[in-house]
């Protein structure tokens, strides 16, 4: 054409490719660039200030606050402690062993003294090769324990400090075995947990060196502290993004039973760590998800949600539940059958979370509900008639953005029937009409205006339902009243082609003037 | 292409000549370049030339532009055959070499070449980054760090500019794992260096600005540009979600952001360019904090109060200033985001809303010099922004968005305050109308923009004013003003108000103003006469309850002569020669008014003269479309009233249509064929010789080479076949027609069109005429059936066979098919007819195929033969499925890949003319109800051999269909015995 600029203002012929409203279950994206939202209690790396078995000898009165001078002093003391250790190792005479242990204990004491241990000074002074030497086979347990403890706190430092542990890893892993003195094994697990928490690269090193099976076996007995440490280390180790480790873990003999047993019986602190293991198992591995879904896991998670008020515990338990619902259609089709007690239980705990003051719980509960709402008609009816709907409607208009978006997925899913292909979903008129009458449309239109393109897509899809599905052709009027035309027209020239076509298609189809036709 | 002195010489010469003012050497150079571009390593050679310091800068620049365009078309050539000619792609080894060279080359070039190469790099990045170009980011980063050490801001900004363009994709793509992996890769590598350079530049700005005199603009400029680029990259990297690194370093970023919003840089800001530069940085900051406010409100809330007050005081200053648009807009957007967030209570304190209204909203809504300039200089753009929603980023619109945002939580306060403001503005206007006319404009704008938007002319509501009384007291005086050229912006505002609230203005009031609207068509201002036309056009579309048009032909017919005259006259104003608003109004009036011959005459004259003009250079496709639509509706409606007018229309239009055909005005060919078809259909046989010339042209294969012409040509050919069947059978024309059918039906993308022709032939020609050709036709169809059998084709085939049967009987159908191959009829029946019958959709098609199938089983000896009992039963089963089940239960949507037919030249698309459309004709008017026809025929048949058919039915029909058949028998009171 001679001049294409005016043409670009002509909209494409009606192409209302408005696809499914959510409809499929959504898993969390496997790749994240955001900060990992594990609350401070369970952060990826942990300093060991007090010995794992409670026998540490760090006096409680020591002050956490370290001034610059104290820091300087601490560095100097650390350097000399490393020097002392060096000479203690070189010393071959009488009482050599005790001398080594004393030197190690002094170094460990310095490394445990403050929130900001003098790791840099220790590394500079050459601590790592000495500590590796102290881990050699046949060393006395006390020596092994102190060396592993030192390494634990070095590994809790900055990334390159953690990496410094590389030469120590084979020995730390070797001491995890059943023959080791339990506190030693546990301390080694802690050190390895810190290494695994550093990132994918070190995780892969640990996995290739065989760290997973012995750590997994540490979860089997009923020894509180050991299980807790092992579970935490494992949750770091299987974080992926490669799902292989998670699949390997669930295949370890007796591990599933151990997880279920701990979830059922243990105290909240231990249950929290175990729940994080379940989070990563279910987030990454389809195989593990399949195994968990067929076990009692869902029941136990629901019980925990019902009985606990600990946010630290509720977060991983809720997320595990969500992963199991999102990851395997088996969950909704054969476990959470409407009418069964467990299903009512799930809805009940989710309602509890929706009511909580904590936004993470509200958001994750909405996410779980949205996946259940993607199930059968009966699931939709169950949620629709539950206490959740009034809560969701209120959240849609008042909650912060991220929660509103999740809530919108639930409400959207309640209004459409399940579809296989990617054609337009059929709608459930009763739900749509009632939710719209209760004022949800403006919430969806707000999403259309947001900068988040997925939220915008969801908003447009819901608008399409309203335009198409409200009886008596009321849809266009309702959309107009909520200023929806204006919201859609923002996409007239949007860079995302899909959104642009959707919005323009809807405007043309329902609000276009169709000249010539209306004469 | 080898890189050697000859190549260097050749390319330098070519690029030099492309700059020549003489057309001949320029064209020659362009064509040798485009020829050379097909050779391997051409891109590489051009890039080397760009890098050659001995070559004149001017030549290298031209080469850089050519290089960029070369990459655009050939790095990953488009697969879309509609997009134009295809290019040979650049091969991988050449690509690798280009990727190795380009970064360092770009960084060492002069600014103009650098910007071309940076764009070229972005083209590569769009396809290859990051997965197929793993070295790019490390290379950029190491260069960035090197340049930072020497504070080489030319390079720094070159690198940041490149990074900015390759990261932009994170801003609008859906969040998928692949996208997140790419993003993670970019973040892992680039987030930290970005912060480093941002902080380094920040401290350089601080130290420079605090030096005596505030530093020289020349030093500061690149620093601000650098910060702006950092902010844009920040935006891209943060768009999908809040990355861990940015969360950990939020304090550093936000600290600097806030500084730029609250600090003045007098040495830069004293010049217009300098101020624009600082404002661009501030605007980029505002976009970033808006993003955080919207998506990461929890992490951001600690900074919110500071930013809100910083933005507010900034806006209070900016709002008073006439330029600084972009900053005003982004800053208001930030406040809008806050106002609709969970932190809206920031607006709740006493006096905040009135102050925002007073010092931010009203000043931004007021007309500024730029608006007046646009109104006069570029009316199309003005209308797009003012009326058609392309004003997303204008200060006026965004100021209203801010009010709407605040109103989500504080509706009453906002309504009250704005109502008062509107009254104040109107009283200020009243004290001195000619000095304070902008106050009135502001008031009108507020009312229109804050009304809830409605489309299609339905009710528009507003709580701000009483629309009726506002219309009478504020708008009507403007519309009744005798001087159509005085205060044109106020007139435009009044017309816009009328158009927007047309549904709410009662008919007698509006009707009284109709002559005024007609008068305003004569206003000199393009906006004013466009708005007048648009207002009339929209009024004619207003529907009352029950869908009846509010304004009818009786209402407007008396003033149509003047109206038409003014409309055609307004097309003579400079810049309005192709005014689409006026043409659309002409179309609408022709659709509503009574078309007497007194009106038709001048109209056709006016339209054809415009048509002749636009044929010379088709520019505005919208205008042209309304023009052809107007011609079509004029012909249709005038001839409906008075068939004798047809020859007058032919007389006027033929020369124009012939020009289009003779000059091959590609854009208009589909329109011309549709109009011709319309004219042919209105003709009474015998058809005039002038049409027969066109018929000859129509039959030449050349006419069919462009796929965009095909639907219109088919339409025209159908018209000829209906109106001139005898002429078709002369001079071997039928052979040519069938040749066209053959060509169209062979390709899956045009087979439907082929069947349209074939069906029209079958319907309109005597059997004796077509029977010699039938063997050939079947051969073509069977060939296609063998080669490429799509569901669409099978359905068309079933329809064709049905039509043939209805027209020429079952025996002819069976015999002509079996003449091609023994017994093929039953094979086709079993494999294709029976299974595909249930897929037929459309009322006419359904009736046709059902009746034909029924006649087949009740009349055809082949099927009445006892040996064919099973087929008989299966056929009936299929018929019952077709007739008894709703469409969605029978038909599964089959996704079919459209294959794109051969395209010649560039594309003109086929746009259907609604008003020249073909009426669907029912070939079977004597059968009303195919269900009744079925059971009645069966009853008659079964009565001949009682007992035979119930058994066949029992054995061959699905139980559900047996039940359905029984039910049908009951309904129509027929019995199968």
Short mmCIF file of C-alpha atoms in Angstrom, two decimals, chain B residues 42 81 103 109 172 201 265 284 301 327 334 347 373 393 421 464 570 586 644 665 667 746 758 827 878 922 929:
data_model
loop_
_atom_site.label_atom_id
_atom_site.label_comp_id
_atom_site.label_asym_id
_atom_site.label_seq_id
_atom_site.Cartn_x
_atom_site.Cartn_y
_atom_site.Cartn_z
CA UNK B 42 27.72 -9.30 1.89
CA UNK B 81 4.55 -15.09 2.60
CA UNK B 103 30.47 -4.90 19.75
CA UNK B 109 32.59 4.36 16.05
CA UNK B 172 6.01 -7.28 27.45
CA UNK B 201 27.82 7.96 37.83
CA UNK B 265 20.62 20.99 38.63
CA UNK B 284 12.33 7.16 33.99
CA UNK B 301 6.23 0.75 51.28
CA UNK B 327 7.57 14.03 33.25
CA UNK B 334 2.69 7.31 39.92
CA UNK B 347 -4.93 11.05 50.04
CA UNK B 373 -0.56 24.05 17.54
CA UNK B 393 0.01 9.69 27.31
CA UNK B 421 -14.13 23.74 39.84
CA UNK B 464 -20.60 16.00 37.74
CA UNK B 570 -15.94 20.24 2.96
CA UNK B 586 -21.66 10.53 3.48
CA UNK B 644 -33.96 2.67 -14.54
CA UNK B 665 -4.54 -0.05 -9.29
CA UNK B 667 -5.45 -1.68 -3.91
CA UNK B 746 -6.42 -27.71 -6.54
CA UNK B 758 -18.60 -24.87 -9.99
CA UNK B 827 -16.99 -46.04 -3.09
CA UNK B 878 -26.10 -40.19 8.67
CA UNK B 922 -31.73 -21.18 -1.75
CA UNK B 929 -38.65 -28.70 5.94
#
